[in-house]
Coordinates of C-alpha atoms in Angstrom, one line a residue:
M1 CA 22.1 18.2 3.9
G2 CA 21.5 16.1 7.3
M3 CA 22.6 17.1 12.0
Y4 CA 24.4 13.7 13.6
S5 CA 24.7 13.5 16.8
N6 CA 27.9 11.6 17.7
R7 CA 28.1 7.9 16.6
R8 CA 28.2 5.4 19.0
K9 CA 31.3 2.2 19.1
D10 CA 28.2 -0.1 19.6
M11 CA 25.8 1.1 16.9
P12 CA 25.6 -1.5 13.3
G13 CA 26.3 -0.4 10.9
D14 CA 26.1 2.9 9.3
D15 CA 23.9 6.1 9.3
P16 CA 20.5 5.7 7.2
T17 CA 21.0 8.6 3.9
L18 CA 18.4 10.1 2.2
E19 CA 19.1 9.1 -1.8
R20 CA 15.5 10.8 -3.6
H21 CA 13.1 12.9 -2.9
F22 CA 10.1 13.1 -5.4
R23 CA 6.6 15.0 -5.4
G24 CA 4.0 14.7 -7.1
H25 CA 1.1 13.9 -5.3
R26 CA -1.4 16.7 -4.6
D27 CA -2.4 15.2 -1.3
T28 CA -1.4 12.6 1.7
V29 CA 0.4 9.8 0.2
T30 CA -1.0 7.2 1.7
A31 CA 0.9 4.0 1.3
L32 CA 4.1 2.4 -0.6
A33 CA 5.3 0.0 -2.0
F34 CA 8.4 -1.3 -4.6
N35 CA 8.6 -4.2 -6.5
S36 CA 10.2 -7.0 -6.3
T37 CA 13.0 -6.1 -8.4
M38 CA 13.6 -2.2 -6.5
T39 CA 14.0 -0.6 -10.3
Q40 CA 9.9 0.4 -9.6
L41 CA 8.1 2.4 -5.9
A42 CA 4.7 2.3 -6.6
S43 CA 3.0 4.7 -4.5
S44 CA -0.8 6.1 -3.6
S45 CA -2.7 9.3 -2.1
L46 CA -6.3 11.0 -1.2
D47 CA -5.7 13.2 -4.5
S48 CA -7.5 10.1 -6.1
S49 CA -4.0 8.8 -7.8
I50 CA -0.9 6.6 -7.9
M51 CA 1.8 7.2 -9.2
I52 CA 4.4 4.7 -10.5
W53 CA 7.9 5.8 -9.7
N54 CA 11.3 4.9 -11.9
M55 CA 14.1 4.5 -9.3
R56 CA 16.2 4.7 -11.6
Q57 CA 17.5 7.9 -13.0
H58 CA 16.0 10.9 -15.6
I59 CA 13.2 7.8 -16.5
R60 CA 9.7 10.1 -16.4
A61 CA 7.4 9.1 -13.7
F62 CA 3.8 8.0 -14.6
S63 CA 0.9 9.1 -12.5
F64 CA -2.7 7.2 -12.9
K65 CA -6.3 8.3 -12.2
A66 CA -9.2 5.8 -12.5
H67 CA -10.4 5.8 -9.0
K68 CA -12.7 8.6 -8.3
D69 CA -12.2 9.2 -4.8
G70 CA -8.7 9.0 -2.3
V71 CA -6.8 5.7 -3.0
M72 CA -6.0 4.3 0.9
D73 CA -3.8 1.3 -0.2
I74 CA -2.1 -0.2 -2.8
C75 CA 0.5 -3.1 -3.2
F76 CA 2.9 -5.0 -5.6
S77 CA 2.0 -8.9 -7.2
P78 CA 5.2 -10.6 -5.5
S79 CA 6.2 -10.6 -9.2
G80 CA 5.6 -7.4 -9.9
H81 CA 3.9 -7.4 -12.4
L82 CA 0.8 -6.2 -11.5
V83 CA -0.1 -3.3 -8.9
A84 CA -3.8 -3.6 -6.8
S85 CA -5.0 -0.1 -5.3
A86 CA -7.5 0.1 -2.7
S87 CA -9.9 3.3 -2.5
R88 CA -12.4 5.5 -0.9
D89 CA -14.8 4.7 -3.6
R90 CA -15.4 0.8 -3.0
S91 CA -13.2 -0.5 -5.2
V92 CA -10.4 -2.6 -6.4
R93 CA -8.4 -2.0 -9.1
L94 CA -5.3 -4.6 -10.9
W95 CA -2.9 -1.6 -12.8
V96 CA -0.2 -2.8 -15.0
P97 CA 2.4 -0.6 -13.8
S98 CA 3.8 0.6 -17.2
V99 CA 3.5 3.5 -19.1
Q100 CA -0.2 1.8 -21.0
G101 CA -1.9 1.5 -17.2
E102 CA -3.6 -1.0 -18.1
T103 CA -6.5 -1.2 -15.6
G104 CA -9.4 -3.3 -14.7
E105 CA -12.0 -2.5 -12.0
F106 CA -14.2 -4.6 -9.5
R107 CA -16.5 -3.6 -6.8
A108 CA -15.2 -5.8 -3.3
H109 CA -17.3 -3.9 -0.8
T110 CA -19.8 -1.3 0.7
G111 CA -17.3 0.7 2.5
T112 CA -14.4 2.0 2.4
I113 CA -11.6 0.1 1.2
R114 CA -8.9 0.9 3.8
S115 CA -6.4 -2.2 2.2
V116 CA -5.4 -4.8 -0.2
H117 CA -2.7 -7.1 -0.3
F118 CA -2.0 -10.2 -2.8
S119 CA -0.8 -13.7 -1.4
P120 CA 3.0 -14.6 -1.4
D121 CA 2.0 -17.0 -5.1
G122 CA -0.2 -13.7 -6.0
K123 CA -3.4 -16.1 -6.9
C124 CA -5.3 -14.1 -4.7
L125 CA -6.2 -10.3 -2.6
V126 CA -6.9 -9.2 1.2
T127 CA -8.8 -6.5 1.5
A128 CA -10.2 -4.6 4.3
S129 CA -13.5 -2.2 4.8
D130 CA -14.9 0.1 6.5
D131 CA -17.8 -2.2 6.2
K132 CA -17.0 -3.8 9.5
S133 CA -15.4 -7.3 6.8
V134 CA -11.8 -8.7 5.6
K135 CA -12.4 -10.7 1.7
I136 CA -10.5 -12.9 -0.1
W137 CA -10.6 -12.7 -3.9
D138 CA -9.3 -14.7 -6.8
V139 CA -6.5 -12.0 -8.9
A140 CA -7.7 -13.6 -12.4
R141 CA -11.2 -14.1 -12.0
K142 CA -11.7 -11.2 -9.9
R143 CA -14.1 -13.0 -8.2
F144 CA -14.7 -13.9 -4.6
I145 CA -14.0 -16.4 -2.3
S146 CA -14.6 -16.4 0.9
A147 CA -15.6 -13.4 3.4
L148 CA -13.9 -13.3 7.2
L149 CA -16.2 -12.4 9.9
G150 CA -15.6 -10.9 13.7
H151 CA -15.5 -7.2 13.9
N152 CA -17.7 -5.4 14.5
N153 CA -16.3 -2.1 13.4
W154 CA -13.9 -0.3 10.4
V155 CA -10.9 -2.9 9.8
R156 CA -8.0 -0.9 9.0
C157 CA -5.7 -3.6 8.3
A158 CA -5.7 -7.3 6.4
R159 CA -2.6 -9.1 5.8
F160 CA -1.1 -12.4 4.3
A161 CA 1.6 -14.4 6.4
P162 CA 4.5 -14.9 4.5
D163 CA 3.7 -18.3 3.7
G164 CA -0.5 -17.7 3.0
Q165 CA -1.6 -19.9 6.0
L166 CA -2.8 -17.1 8.1
I167 CA -4.1 -14.0 7.8
V168 CA -4.3 -10.8 10.5
S169 CA -6.7 -8.0 10.8
A170 CA -6.9 -4.9 12.6
S171 CA -10.0 -2.8 13.4
D172 CA -11.2 0.0 15.0
D173 CA -13.0 -2.0 17.4
K174 CA -9.8 -2.5 19.6
T175 CA -9.1 -5.6 17.8
V176 CA -6.1 -7.8 16.0
R177 CA -7.7 -11.2 14.4
L178 CA -6.1 -13.9 13.4
Y179 CA -8.1 -16.1 10.1
D180 CA -7.5 -19.8 8.5
P181 CA -8.0 -18.7 5.7
K182 CA -9.2 -21.9 4.3
S183 CA -11.9 -22.1 6.4
S184 CA -12.3 -18.5 6.7
L185 CA -12.7 -19.0 10.6
C186 CA -10.7 -16.9 13.4
V187 CA -8.2 -18.4 15.2
H188 CA -7.3 -16.0 18.0
T189 CA -8.3 -12.5 19.1
F190 CA -5.2 -10.0 20.5
Q191 CA -8.1 -7.3 22.6
E192 CA -6.7 -4.5 22.8
I193 CA -7.2 -2.0 26.3
T194 CA -6.6 1.4 25.4
G195 CA -6.2 2.4 21.9
S196 CA -7.0 0.5 18.6
A197 CA -4.4 -0.5 16.2
V198 CA -4.8 0.6 12.7
N199 CA -2.5 -1.1 10.7
V200 CA -0.8 -5.2 11.1
E201 CA 2.3 -7.1 9.8
F202 CA 4.3 -10.1 9.9
H203 CA 7.5 -10.6 11.1
P204 CA 9.5 -12.3 8.1
N205 CA 9.6 -15.5 10.0
G206 CA 5.4 -15.6 10.1
T207 CA 5.4 -16.2 13.5
C208 CA 5.6 -12.3 15.0
I209 CA 2.8 -9.1 14.3
G210 CA 3.6 -5.7 14.4
T211 CA 1.1 -3.2 15.2
A212 CA 0.9 0.3 15.1
M213 CA -1.4 1.5 17.5
T214 CA -3.3 4.8 18.3
N215 CA -2.6 5.4 21.2
N216 CA 1.2 5.9 20.1
V217 CA 2.3 2.8 21.0
V218 CA 3.9 -0.5 18.8
K219 CA 3.1 -3.6 20.0
V220 CA 5.1 -6.9 18.5
Y221 CA 3.2 -10.9 19.7
D222 CA 4.2 -14.0 19.4
I223 CA 1.4 -15.6 17.2
R224 CA 2.8 -19.2 18.4
V225 CA 2.0 -18.9 21.7
N226 CA 0.1 -16.0 21.1
K227 CA 1.9 -13.8 23.8
L228 CA 3.1 -10.2 23.7
L229 CA 7.0 -10.1 23.0
Q230 CA 7.8 -6.1 22.7
H231 CA 6.3 -2.9 23.8
Y232 CA 7.9 0.1 22.9
H233 CA 5.7 4.1 23.8
N234 CA 8.5 6.4 21.4
H235 CA 6.1 8.6 19.9
D236 CA 4.7 11.7 20.7
G237 CA 1.9 10.5 18.1
A238 CA -0.4 8.7 16.9
V239 CA 1.3 5.6 14.9
N240 CA 0.1 5.3 11.2
K241 CA 2.6 2.4 9.8
I242 CA 5.5 0.0 10.8
A243 CA 7.5 -1.9 8.7
F244 CA 10.0 -4.9 9.1
H245 CA 13.0 -4.6 7.2
P246 CA 13.3 -8.0 5.4
Y247 CA 16.9 -9.6 7.4
G248 CA 13.8 -9.2 11.0
N249 CA 15.9 -7.7 13.4
Y250 CA 14.9 -3.8 12.2
L251 CA 10.6 -2.6 12.2
L252 CA 10.4 0.8 11.0
T253 CA 7.4 3.2 12.3
A254 CA 5.3 6.2 11.1
S255 CA 4.3 8.7 13.1
N256 CA 2.0 11.8 13.4
D257 CA 4.8 13.3 15.4
S258 CA 6.7 13.7 11.7
T259 CA 9.3 11.5 12.8
M260 CA 10.2 8.3 11.9
K261 CA 11.9 5.1 14.3
V262 CA 14.0 2.5 13.6
M263 CA 13.8 0.1 16.6
D264 CA 16.3 -3.4 16.8
L265 CA 14.2 -5.5 17.6
L266 CA 17.3 -8.0 19.1
E267 CA 18.1 -5.0 21.1
G268 CA 14.5 -4.4 22.3
R269 CA 15.4 -0.4 22.4
P270 CA 15.3 2.0 19.1
I271 CA 18.2 2.9 17.4
Y272 CA 17.8 6.0 14.8
T273 CA 14.8 8.7 15.0
L274 CA 14.3 9.7 11.4
Q275 CA 13.0 13.9 10.3
G276 CA 12.5 14.8 7.1
H277 CA 9.0 15.4 6.6
E278 CA 6.6 18.5 7.2
G279 CA 3.6 17.1 9.4
P280 CA 2.7 13.8 10.4
I281 CA 4.3 11.1 7.9
T282 CA 1.7 8.5 6.6
C283 CA 3.4 5.7 5.2
V284 CA 7.3 4.0 5.3
T285 CA 8.0 0.7 4.0
F286 CA 11.1 -1.8 2.8
S287 CA 12.6 -2.4 -0.6
A288 CA 12.7 -6.3 -1.0
N289 CA 16.7 -6.6 -0.5
G290 CA 16.6 -3.9 2.9
Q291 CA 18.6 -1.5 1.2
Y292 CA 16.5 1.1 0.9
F293 CA 13.4 1.7 2.5
A294 CA 10.7 4.8 1.3
S295 CA 8.4 7.1 3.3
G296 CA 5.5 9.0 2.8
G297 CA 3.4 11.9 5.0
A298 CA 0.4 14.7 4.4
D299 CA 2.9 16.8 3.0
Q300 CA 2.5 15.4 -0.7
Q301 CA 6.3 13.9 -0.3
I302 CA 8.4 10.9 -0.7
L303 CA 10.9 10.2 -0.2
V304 CA 13.3 7.2 -0.7
W305 CA 15.8 6.2 1.9
K306 CA 19.6 3.9 1.8
T307 CA 19.3 1.2 4.7
N308 CA 23.5 1.1 5.5
F309 CA 22.1 0.2 9.0
D310 CA 21.8 -3.5 8.3
C311 CA 25.6 -4.4 6.8
E312 CA 26.3 -5.8 9.7
N313 CA 23.6 -7.7 9.9
L314 CA 25.1 -11.4 9.5
L315 CA 27.8 -10.5 11.7
R316 CA 24.5 -9.6 15.1
E317 CA 22.9 -13.5 13.5
F318 CA 23.1 -16.6 16.1
P319 CA 25.3 -19.1 14.7
H320 CA 22.9 -22.0 15.4
Q321 CA 19.9 -20.6 14.0
P322 CA 20.9 -18.2 11.0
H323 CA 17.6 -18.1 9.4
E324 CA 15.6 -17.1 12.5
T325 CA 15.5 -13.8 14.4
H326 CA 15.0 -14.0 18.4
L327 CA 13.7 -10.8 20.1
K328 CA 14.0 -9.5 23.1
E329 CA 11.4 -11.4 24.9
A330 CA 9.3 -8.9 27.5
K331 CA 9.2 -11.3 30.7
H332 CA 6.0 -10.6 31.6
D333 CA 2.4 -11.4 31.5
L334 CA 0.6 -10.0 28.5
N335 CA -0.9 -7.6 30.3
S336 CA 2.1 -5.5 32.0
S337 CA 5.0 -6.5 29.3
V338 CA 8.0 -4.6 29.7
I339 CA 8.0 -1.4 28.2
F340 CA 10.8 0.2 26.3
Q341 CA 11.2 3.6 26.2
V342 CA 12.7 6.4 24.3
D343 CA 16.0 5.6 23.6
A344 CA 17.2 6.9 20.0
R345 CA 20.5 7.3 20.1
K346 CA 21.0 9.5 16.9
V347 CA 18.7 11.6 15.5
V348 CA 19.1 11.7 11.4
M349 CA 17.3 15.4 9.9
V350 CA 17.2 16.0 5.9
K351 CA 16.1 18.4 4.3
S352 CA 16.6 18.4 0.2
E353 CA 14.8 19.9 -3.4
P354 CA 12.5 17.1 -4.6
D355 CA 14.3 15.6 -8.0
I356 CA 10.4 15.8 -9.5
H357 CA 8.2 18.5 -7.8
E358 CA 5.2 19.4 -8.2
S359 CA 5.5 22.4 -10.5
A360 CA 6.9 20.4 -12.7
I361 CA 4.7 18.0 -13.5
E362 CA 2.3 19.2 -15.8
S363 CA -0.3 17.2 -18.4
I364 CA 2.1 16.9 -22.4
D365 CA 0.1 18.3 -25.1
L366 CA 1.9 15.2 -28.2
E367 CA 0.8 17.2 -30.8
E368 CA 2.0 20.4 -29.7
R369 CA 5.6 19.5 -28.6
T370 CA 6.6 16.1 -30.3
A371 CA 7.4 15.5 -33.3
P372 CA 5.2 13.4 -35.6
N373 CA 7.2 9.9 -35.7
Q374 CA 8.9 11.6 -31.9
I375 CA 8.4 9.6 -28.4
P376 CA 8.2 12.6 -25.7
Y377 CA 10.7 12.9 -22.9
C378 CA 11.1 14.9 -20.0
N379 CA 11.7 14.4 -16.7
T380 CA 8.1 14.8 -15.7
A381 CA 5.1 12.7 -14.4
E382 CA 3.4 12.3 -17.3
T383 CA -1.0 12.2 -15.9
V384 CA -2.5 9.2 -17.6
D385 CA -6.6 9.3 -17.4
L386 CA -7.6 6.4 -17.7
V387 CA -11.4 4.5 -18.6
S388 CA -11.9 1.2 -18.2
E389 CA -14.3 -1.4 -19.7
E390 CA -14.8 -5.4 -18.4
D391 CA -15.3 -7.6 -21.3
S392 CA -16.5 -11.3 -19.9
S393 CA -13.9 -12.9 -20.1
P394 CA -12.5 -14.5 -16.4
D395 CA -9.0 -16.3 -17.5
K396 CA -7.5 -12.8 -19.3
Y397 CA -6.5 -9.5 -17.7
S398 CA -4.9 -8.5 -20.4
D399 CA -8.4 -8.7 -22.6
C400 CA -10.7 -7.2 -20.2
V401 CA -9.8 -3.4 -20.9
E402 CA -10.2 -1.2 -22.5
R403 CA -7.7 2.5 -23.1
H404 CA -8.4 5.7 -23.4
F405 CA -5.2 8.0 -23.1
K406 CA -6.2 11.1 -22.0
V407 CA -3.6 14.2 -22.4
A408 CA -4.6 18.5 -21.8
G409 CA -8.2 17.8 -21.6
R410 CA -8.8 15.6 -24.8
V411 CA -7.1 13.1 -26.5
S412 CA -4.2 13.5 -28.2
R413 CA -1.8 11.3 -30.8
I414 CA -0.7 8.8 -29.0
P415 CA 2.6 6.5 -30.7
E416 CA 1.7 3.8 -32.2
H417 CA 3.4 1.8 -29.8
L418 CA 1.1 3.5 -26.7
G419 CA -1.7 2.4 -29.0
Q420 CA -4.4 4.5 -30.0
P421 CA -6.6 6.5 -28.7
S422 CA -10.1 5.5 -29.4
S423 CA -11.7 7.8 -32.1
A424 CA -15.4 8.2 -30.3
C425 CA -13.8 10.2 -27.5
D426 CA -11.0 12.3 -30.3
T427 CA -13.5 15.4 -29.8
K428 CA -10.5 18.0 -31.7
N429 CA -9.8 15.8 -34.7
S430 CA -13.3 13.7 -35.4
S431 CA -15.4 15.0 -38.8
P432 CA -18.2 16.9 -37.4
A433 CA -19.5 15.6 -41.6
D434 CA -18.9 11.6 -40.1
S435 CA -22.8 10.4 -39.4
N436 CA -21.5 7.1 -38.2
D437 CA -19.2 8.7 -35.7
K438 CA -22.4 9.9 -34.3
S439 CA -24.7 7.0 -34.1
T440 CA -21.8 5.0 -33.1
K441 CA -21.2 7.8 -30.0
Q442 CA -24.4 7.8 -29.4
V443 CA -25.4 3.5 -29.3
L444 CA -21.9 3.9 -26.9
E445 CA -23.4 6.8 -25.0
K446 CA -26.5 4.3 -24.1
L447 CA -24.9 1.1 -23.1
C448 CA -22.8 3.3 -20.2
G449 CA -26.3 4.1 -18.9
Q450 CA -27.6 0.8 -19.4
V451 CA -24.0 -0.6 -17.3
E452 CA -24.1 2.1 -14.7
M453 CA -27.3 0.8 -14.2
L454 CA -26.4 -2.1 -13.2
R455 CA -23.8 -1.7 -11.5
K456 CA -25.7 -0.3 -8.9
S457 CA -27.7 -3.1 -9.2
I458 CA -25.1 -4.5 -8.3
V459 CA -24.2 -2.4 -5.4
L460 CA -27.6 -2.3 -4.2
M461 CA -27.3 -6.1 -3.7
E462 CA -23.7 -6.4 -2.0
E463 CA -25.6 -4.0 1.0
R464 CA -28.4 -6.4 0.9
L465 CA -26.2 -9.1 1.3
T466 CA -24.0 -7.3 3.8
L467 CA -27.0 -6.8 6.0
I468 CA -28.0 -10.7 5.5
E469 CA -24.9 -11.7 6.8
D470 CA -25.0 -9.2 10.0
K471 CA -28.3 -10.6 11.1
T472 CA -26.8 -14.0 10.4
K473 CA -24.2 -13.3 12.5
D474 CA -26.2 -11.7 15.9
I475 CA -28.8 -15.1 15.2
V476 CA -26.2 -17.3 15.7
L477 CA -24.8 -15.0 18.9
S478 CA -27.8 -14.5 20.2
K479 CA -28.0 -19.0 20.2
D480 CA -24.4 -19.9 21.5
Q481 CA -25.2 -17.4 24.5

């Protein structure tokens, strides 16, 4: 199962161990997120789907398909009652992570949306896009609040601070920016000389940020003094994602070199190199309590690990300030920081069969395999294709969705507790002699065409608004000069 080097006595805790192994996506896994209770793990993929994996044994996983292009990021709300996903189709979707899979959509940007993140209170979302902007949204009303401008290239990532008082963003323009979400002003910019940041995360105490760089390095900045604290050059490929342990003493990194590394931030050096994926590792995340972490990659696999190495964390805290993390600081200026080279004292290699394998995923024909009043059960991933229709009510999210469950290319009978499919979509069981259904279908098709025309008009207006914003910015900059 694993291959380990000799253990050193000064290493904290035990070795990380592989607990679960999932395979269900048909393309690269782009993002992972645990809910607050560690009962569900959400994943997004370039196959245009998101999946909700249940962490309890023998409970099925569900695949939800509504995005029209690859899904780039996914995030649970703090309460765990909603999941937000961002896609190349320039939309953000809010999901209810249950078998019903209720979803609502709103167009957020005029380019690919690279990241989405909930505010700590769950009332707002921040999105980052290839249209060079960062935007803040009201979750309940799905309405635009403000735009954070300043980047002049694709924005790869944007995150709220743990207290919600700041937003950090990373862009291909080789800058990392800090914004005040209330005023929408940039309060500081970190300039990168080589490489650009593709992922940025806040430290749990909110005083530091970490960046994953295309030039194979990871940096940690102290945002109180705007100073570079740590600079790790441990990977042989671009670093795609980072994740701080909730205790704040460890940092997990994922790279194109097919490895993950666990950095001990108190000692300022890596303590584990983890191998288990074939090809680039594209995403990592910790559970809320830090006892588990998950990784996903271009091999379409998801690995769930038990942390273990954090079990002696309390013994390593400083007695006078038990709730603060004291990182080893680089005693140099910003451009000549100390560089921590490879010192991964332990290599953990794993290989196992997935709990849910790609070959086990199928469309479940409920009419053929299920008795009339029996709920289907199997340890496979159930595919649920969703078509949503929003109403005009801004206050009730659950009332703005019309659901159609499609199985095996058609709508099958759904158990009563899951809701009934729309008769207008049931192509097999509808009566050909029912003229009322035909006329209703024609009316619905016309309405759908009108709605599509309206949507395209709104997208065009958004594009024009973006151009106006860019021109306004150029005018302001020219006046300042």
